[in-house]
Every structure is written in structure tokens, then in C-alpha cells.
């Protein structure tokens, strides 16, 4: 993932749980694990579209979690060899046997965030997330059974088994098919259920 995506994901995941205020760019950079200059530029883009508003002494507040998630989703690219690889389930099993850090599959994460029972749609293709140790320097067996997505190590550690809600929504947006769209709509209904001016 690009660092601006990591910044936007960090802001979106916080806003989803009603944490909208950041005291400084430095605080956000520390939590996201990104450089302050990169973080500043990512927040500047959000200010340009009215997703955040600047506060005194360098802080800011999120005015539209929906816009943050929309920007993150629109930026996500699951066709780039930099961020993903299509392979076989056998290859993923090898990673597990080697002790590589994996985070739960994309649709499984959506089901988890929606309550643990799939009431949305069946799906055949899935995607799993790996950190640096499961990605860098590896050549994956060619296949079309599953997609491996590269995630930053801090996310892999924080997610504790399933990708965060904002990451899940963004990756569902970048995944073709009506199933992914239905899961994304359900996630948005749950985590961004009201128009912003109706929120406290």
C-alpha cells in the first residue's frame, strides 16, 4: 500500500468509531507509521475535498468519514503487482506452514465485521493479506484461486486476524462482481449509516 492510503485508512478507521479529532499531524503520523511530510500531504488532499477541517495548533477534525472512505476506495488498486498477486490455495497453505503472518481473507473479514454470519452472498474467490515477511523476495505459484494482498506490517499486527473495516470496504470496492458490491453496501450501512450532518 502507498503511504497516503495508510494515512487515509488510519483516519477512516478512527472516524468509524467516532474518533474524529486529531491534535496534530505528528500524532497521526505516529499512529499510521508514516513520515510527517507524507501524512501532511495526505491530510491536505482530504482538506481539499472537505473531508476534514483544520483546527488550531496543527490539529484537524474529520467532517465526512464517508469522503475519507470514498477517497481510499477510489485510490485502491488490486491489479498492481506492487500490492497483489493471484495464486493458488496451495501457495497460501505453504505460507501458513512457514509461519508467515497472514490476516484473514477479505470476504471473511466482511462477514466478521457484519456480525459473523454471512447473510449477504456466496463468493468463490477470496483474498488474504500478508506482511513484509510473506511478500518481499517471494515468487508465488501462478494461479487464479486466491489473491494475496500486501499489507504494511503495522496493520498486520493491529488487525489481529481480520482486516480493519475501512480496509475491507476499500478492497471490496476494488474487487469486481456483484457479491463484493453487496458486501460493501452492507459494510457502509453499518459503519457509515447516517449522513454526516445527522451525526452528533
mmCIF file of C-alpha atoms in Angstrom:
data_model
loop_
_atom_site.group_PDB
_atom_site.id
_atom_site.type_symbol
_atom_site.label_atom_id
_atom_site.label_comp_id
_atom_site.label_asym_id
_atom_site.label_seq_id
_atom_site.Cartn_x
_atom_site.Cartn_y
_atom_site.Cartn_z
ATOM 1 C CA UNK A 1 0.000 0.000 0.000
ATOM 2 C CA UNK A 2 1.085 3.536 -0.645
ATOM 3 C CA UNK A 3 1.654 5.690 2.433
ATOM 4 C CA UNK A 4 -1.182 8.075 1.603
ATOM 5 C CA UNK A 5 -3.563 5.090 1.618
ATOM 6 C CA UNK A 6 -2.264 4.070 5.041
ATOM 7 C CA UNK A 7 -2.920 7.587 6.346
ATOM 8 C CA UNK A 8 -6.455 7.662 4.915
ATOM 9 C CA UNK A 9 -7.187 4.188 6.294
ATOM 10 C CA UNK A 10 -5.974 5.233 9.745
ATOM 11 C CA UNK A 11 -8.236 8.303 9.704
ATOM 12 C CA UNK A 12 -11.227 6.354 8.363
ATOM 13 C CA UNK A 13 -10.929 3.521 10.894
ATOM 14 C CA UNK A 14 -10.736 6.052 13.725
ATOM 15 C CA UNK A 15 -13.704 8.048 12.392
ATOM 16 C CA UNK A 16 -15.800 4.889 12.137
ATOM 17 C CA UNK A 17 -15.560 4.515 15.924
ATOM 18 C CA UNK A 18 -16.324 8.228 16.425
ATOM 19 C CA UNK A 19 -12.706 9.349 16.892
ATOM 20 C CA UNK A 20 -12.694 12.341 14.599
ATOM 21 C CA UNK A 21 -10.290 14.794 16.199
ATOM 22 C CA UNK A 22 -6.506 14.671 15.777
ATOM 23 C CA UNK A 23 -4.389 17.076 17.802
ATOM 24 C CA UNK A 24 -1.566 17.172 15.274
ATOM 25 C CA UNK A 25 -0.191 15.711 12.063
ATOM 26 C CA UNK A 26 2.620 14.260 14.183
ATOM 27 C CA UNK A 27 0.118 12.228 16.244
ATOM 28 C CA UNK A 28 -1.475 10.855 13.087
ATOM 29 C CA UNK A 29 1.909 10.083 11.515
ATOM 30 C CA UNK A 30 2.953 8.170 14.621
ATOM 31 C CA UNK A 31 -0.216 6.086 14.661
ATOM 32 C CA UNK A 32 -0.137 5.424 10.920
ATOM 33 C CA UNK A 33 3.592 4.691 10.887
ATOM 34 C CA UNK A 34 4.207 7.188 8.089
ATOM 35 C CA UNK A 35 6.504 10.198 7.660
ATOM 36 C CA UNK A 36 5.103 13.554 8.727
ATOM 37 C CA UNK A 37 5.539 15.103 5.267
ATOM 38 C CA UNK A 38 3.638 12.238 3.612
ATOM 39 C CA UNK A 39 0.967 12.451 6.302
ATOM 40 C CA UNK A 40 0.628 16.203 5.813
ATOM 41 C CA UNK A 41 0.121 15.787 2.059
ATOM 42 C CA UNK A 42 -2.466 13.044 2.568
ATOM 43 C CA UNK A 43 -4.426 15.222 5.002
ATOM 44 C CA UNK A 44 -4.112 18.194 2.637
ATOM 45 C CA UNK A 45 -5.939 16.180 -0.040
ATOM 46 C CA UNK A 46 -8.735 15.456 2.442
ATOM 47 C CA UNK A 47 -8.992 19.168 3.267
ATOM 48 C CA UNK A 48 -9.296 19.987 -0.438
ATOM 49 C CA UNK A 49 -12.412 17.822 -0.770
ATOM 50 C CA UNK A 50 -13.956 18.933 2.528
ATOM 51 C CA UNK A 51 -13.444 15.644 4.344
ATOM 52 C CA UNK A 52 -11.510 17.272 7.197
ATOM 53 C CA UNK A 53 -11.300 20.751 8.649
ATOM 54 C CA UNK A 54 -8.231 22.365 10.143
ATOM 55 C CA UNK A 55 -8.137 23.160 13.837
ATOM 56 C CA UNK A 56 -5.821 25.454 15.763
ATOM 57 C CA UNK A 57 -2.210 24.446 16.544
ATOM 58 C CA UNK A 58 -1.944 21.976 13.685
ATOM 59 C CA UNK A 59 -4.809 19.673 14.519
ATOM 60 C CA UNK A 60 -7.770 18.714 12.395
ATOM 61 C CA UNK A 61 -11.205 17.144 12.632
ATOM 62 C CA UNK A 62 -12.917 14.718 10.273
ATOM 63 C CA UNK A 63 -16.104 16.247 8.913
ATOM 64 C CA UNK A 64 -17.009 13.433 6.495
ATOM 65 C CA UNK A 65 -15.910 9.853 7.203
ATOM 66 C CA UNK A 66 -17.733 8.859 4.014
ATOM 67 C CA UNK A 67 -15.478 11.061 1.884
ATOM 68 C CA UNK A 68 -12.358 9.638 3.526
ATOM 69 C CA UNK A 69 -13.508 6.074 2.811
ATOM 70 C CA UNK A 70 -14.549 7.041 -0.733
ATOM 71 C CA UNK A 71 -11.113 8.506 -1.481
ATOM 72 C CA UNK A 72 -9.357 5.476 -0.004
ATOM 73 C CA UNK A 73 -11.569 3.168 -2.043
ATOM 74 C CA UNK A 74 -11.104 5.063 -5.298
ATOM 75 C CA UNK A 75 -7.324 5.046 -4.850
ATOM 76 C CA UNK A 76 -7.091 1.300 -4.145
ATOM 77 C CA UNK A 77 -5.678 -0.813 -6.969
ATOM 78 C CA UNK A 78 -5.896 -4.597 -6.731
ATOM 79 C CA UNK A 79 -4.390 -5.185 -10.160
ATOM 80 C CA UNK A 80 -0.952 -3.768 -9.406
ATOM 81 C CA UNK A 81 1.828 -6.318 -8.937
ATOM 82 C CA UNK A 82 3.155 -3.972 -6.271
ATOM 83 C CA UNK A 83 0.194 -4.732 -3.999
ATOM 84 C CA UNK A 84 -1.267 -8.071 -5.035
ATOM 85 C CA UNK A 85 -0.618 -11.446 -6.634
ATOM 86 C CA UNK A 86 -3.055 -14.069 -7.850
ATOM 87 C CA UNK A 87 -2.046 -17.578 -6.840
ATOM 88 C CA UNK A 88 -3.254 -20.956 -5.575
ATOM 89 C CA UNK A 89 -4.679 -22.017 -2.242
ATOM 90 C CA UNK A 90 -1.751 -24.445 -2.036
ATOM 91 C CA UNK A 91 0.644 -21.478 -2.097
ATOM 92 C CA UNK A 92 -1.208 -19.819 0.776
ATOM 93 C CA UNK A 93 -1.047 -23.076 2.738
ATOM 94 C CA UNK A 94 2.727 -23.097 2.234
ATOM 95 C CA UNK A 95 2.935 -19.597 3.697
ATOM 96 C CA UNK A 96 0.951 -20.747 6.725
ATOM 97 C CA UNK A 97 3.241 -23.745 7.194
ATOM 98 C CA UNK A 98 6.263 -21.422 7.048
ATOM 99 C CA UNK A 99 4.837 -19.267 9.836
ATOM 100 C CA UNK A 100 4.265 -16.223 7.640
ATOM 101 C CA UNK A 101 1.975 -13.622 9.191
ATOM 102 C CA UNK A 102 -1.389 -13.708 7.443
ATOM 103 C CA UNK A 103 -4.562 -11.796 8.110
ATOM 104 C CA UNK A 104 -7.979 -13.240 7.388
ATOM 105 C CA UNK A 105 -9.442 -13.262 3.925
ATOM 106 C CA UNK A 106 -11.301 -10.265 2.505
ATOM 107 C CA UNK A 107 -14.825 -11.665 2.391
ATOM 108 C CA UNK A 108 -14.282 -13.436 5.717
ATOM 109 C CA UNK A 109 -13.323 -10.057 7.212
ATOM 110 C CA UNK A 110 -16.534 -8.546 5.848
ATOM 111 C CA UNK A 111 -18.595 -11.369 7.353
ATOM 112 C CA UNK A 112 -16.784 -10.879 10.679
ATOM 113 C CA UNK A 113 -17.469 -7.123 10.745
ATOM 114 C CA UNK A 114 -21.113 -7.727 9.820
ATOM 115 C CA UNK A 115 -21.727 -9.992 12.802
ATOM 116 C CA UNK A 116 -20.108 -13.306 11.929
ATOM 117 C CA UNK A 117 -22.915 -14.848 9.872
ATOM 118 C CA UNK A 118 -22.976 -14.493 6.089
ATOM 119 C CA UNK A 119 -26.413 -13.210 5.098
ATOM 120 C CA UNK A 120 -25.179 -11.317 2.025
ATOM 121 C CA UNK A 121 -23.943 -13.595 -0.771
ATOM 122 C CA UNK A 122 -21.875 -16.636 -1.641
ATOM 123 C CA UNK A 123 -18.417 -15.991 -3.051
ATOM 124 C CA UNK A 124 -15.869 -18.189 -4.750
ATOM 125 C CA UNK A 125 -12.738 -16.041 -4.966
ATOM 126 C CA UNK A 126 -11.135 -14.549 -1.870
ATOM 127 C CA UNK A 127 -8.054 -12.584 -0.845
ATOM 128 C CA UNK A 128 -5.663 -12.815 2.122
ATOM 129 C CA UNK A 129 -3.286 -10.202 3.493
ATOM 130 C CA UNK A 130 0.411 -10.790 4.161
ATOM 131 C CA UNK A 131 3.052 -8.585 5.738
ATOM 132 C CA UNK A 132 6.610 -7.889 4.667
ATOM 133 C CA UNK A 133 7.894 -11.384 5.532
ATOM 134 C CA UNK A 134 5.310 -13.042 3.296
ATOM 135 C CA UNK A 135 5.786 -10.744 0.336
ATOM 136 C CA UNK A 136 9.268 -9.365 -0.214
ATOM 137 C CA UNK A 137 11.556 -11.627 -2.212
ATOM 138 C CA UNK A 138 8.929 -14.284 -2.854
ATOM 139 C CA UNK A 139 7.682 -15.676 -6.143
ATOM 140 C CA UNK A 140 4.181 -17.072 -5.915
ATOM 141 C CA UNK A 141 2.885 -20.040 -7.852
ATOM 142 C CA UNK A 142 0.721 -18.718 -10.726
ATOM 143 C CA UNK A 143 -2.975 -19.382 -10.271
ATOM 144 C CA UNK A 144 -6.428 -17.874 -10.052
ATOM 145 C CA UNK A 145 -7.801 -19.424 -6.866
ATOM 146 C CA UNK A 146 -6.938 -16.682 -4.383
ATOM 147 C CA UNK A 147 -5.386 -13.219 -4.269
ATOM 148 C CA UNK A 148 -2.560 -12.328 -1.901
ATOM 149 C CA UNK A 149 -2.603 -8.675 -0.852
ATOM 150 C CA UNK A 150 0.414 -6.910 0.610
ATOM 151 C CA UNK A 151 -0.302 -5.012 3.815
ATOM 152 C CA UNK A 152 2.006 -2.923 5.967
ATOM 153 C CA UNK A 153 3.374 -4.758 8.994
ATOM 154 C CA UNK A 154 1.783 -2.371 11.489
ATOM 155 C CA UNK A 155 -1.642 -3.173 10.052
ATOM 156 C CA UNK A 156 -0.998 -6.919 10.158
ATOM 157 C CA UNK A 157 -0.136 -6.622 13.854
ATOM 158 C CA UNK A 158 -3.059 -4.335 14.739
ATOM 159 C CA UNK A 159 -5.742 -6.180 12.808
ATOM 160 C CA UNK A 160 -5.431 -9.329 14.931
ATOM 161 C CA UNK A 161 -6.792 -11.726 12.347
ATOM 162 C CA UNK A 162 -9.125 -9.618 10.188
ATOM 163 C CA UNK A 163 -8.532 -6.501 8.109
ATOM 164 C CA UNK A 164 -9.935 -3.289 9.533
ATOM 165 C CA UNK A 165 -13.381 -2.066 8.443
ATOM 166 C CA UNK A 166 -12.018 0.762 6.271
ATOM 167 C CA UNK A 167 -9.525 -1.530 4.551
ATOM 168 C CA UNK A 168 -12.240 -4.114 3.974
ATOM 169 C CA UNK A 169 -14.583 -1.549 2.437
ATOM 170 C CA UNK A 170 -11.834 -0.185 0.170
ATOM 171 C CA UNK A 171 -10.809 -3.626 -1.038
ATOM 172 C CA UNK A 172 -14.399 -4.679 -1.656
ATOM 173 C CA UNK A 173 -14.764 -1.537 -3.782
ATOM 174 C CA UNK A 174 -11.691 -2.554 -5.800
ATOM 175 C CA UNK A 175 -12.975 -6.126 -6.263
ATOM 176 C CA UNK A 176 -15.229 -6.759 -9.279
ATOM 177 C CA UNK A 177 -18.550 -8.568 -9.031
ATOM 178 C CA UNK A 178 -21.960 -8.040 -7.525
ATOM 179 C CA UNK A 179 -21.039 -10.036 -4.407
ATOM 180 C CA UNK A 180 -18.309 -7.590 -3.425
ATOM 181 C CA UNK A 181 -20.682 -4.693 -4.094
ATOM 182 C CA UNK A 182 -23.363 -6.168 -1.837
ATOM 183 C CA UNK A 183 -20.871 -6.742 0.975
ATOM 184 C CA UNK A 184 -19.563 -3.184 0.571
ATOM 185 C CA UNK A 185 -23.052 -1.694 0.737
ATOM 186 C CA UNK A 186 -23.736 -3.707 3.903
ATOM 187 C CA UNK A 187 -20.475 -2.505 5.442
ATOM 188 C CA UNK A 188 -21.272 1.109 4.592
ATOM 189 C CA UNK A 189 -24.772 0.724 6.054
ATOM 190 C CA UNK A 190 -23.250 -0.484 9.300
ATOM 191 C CA UNK A 191 -20.224 1.784 9.661
ATOM 192 C CA UNK A 192 -21.345 4.939 7.849
ATOM 193 C CA UNK A 193 -25.102 4.674 8.417
ATOM 194 C CA UNK A 194 -26.070 8.347 8.572
ATOM 195 C CA UNK A 195 -25.478 11.470 6.582
ATOM 196 C CA UNK A 196 -22.787 13.478 8.268
ATOM 197 C CA UNK A 197 -24.968 16.400 9.290
ATOM 198 C CA UNK A 198 -27.179 13.968 11.239
ATOM 199 C CA UNK A 199 -24.278 12.816 13.412
ATOM 200 C CA UNK A 200 -23.596 14.195 16.837
#
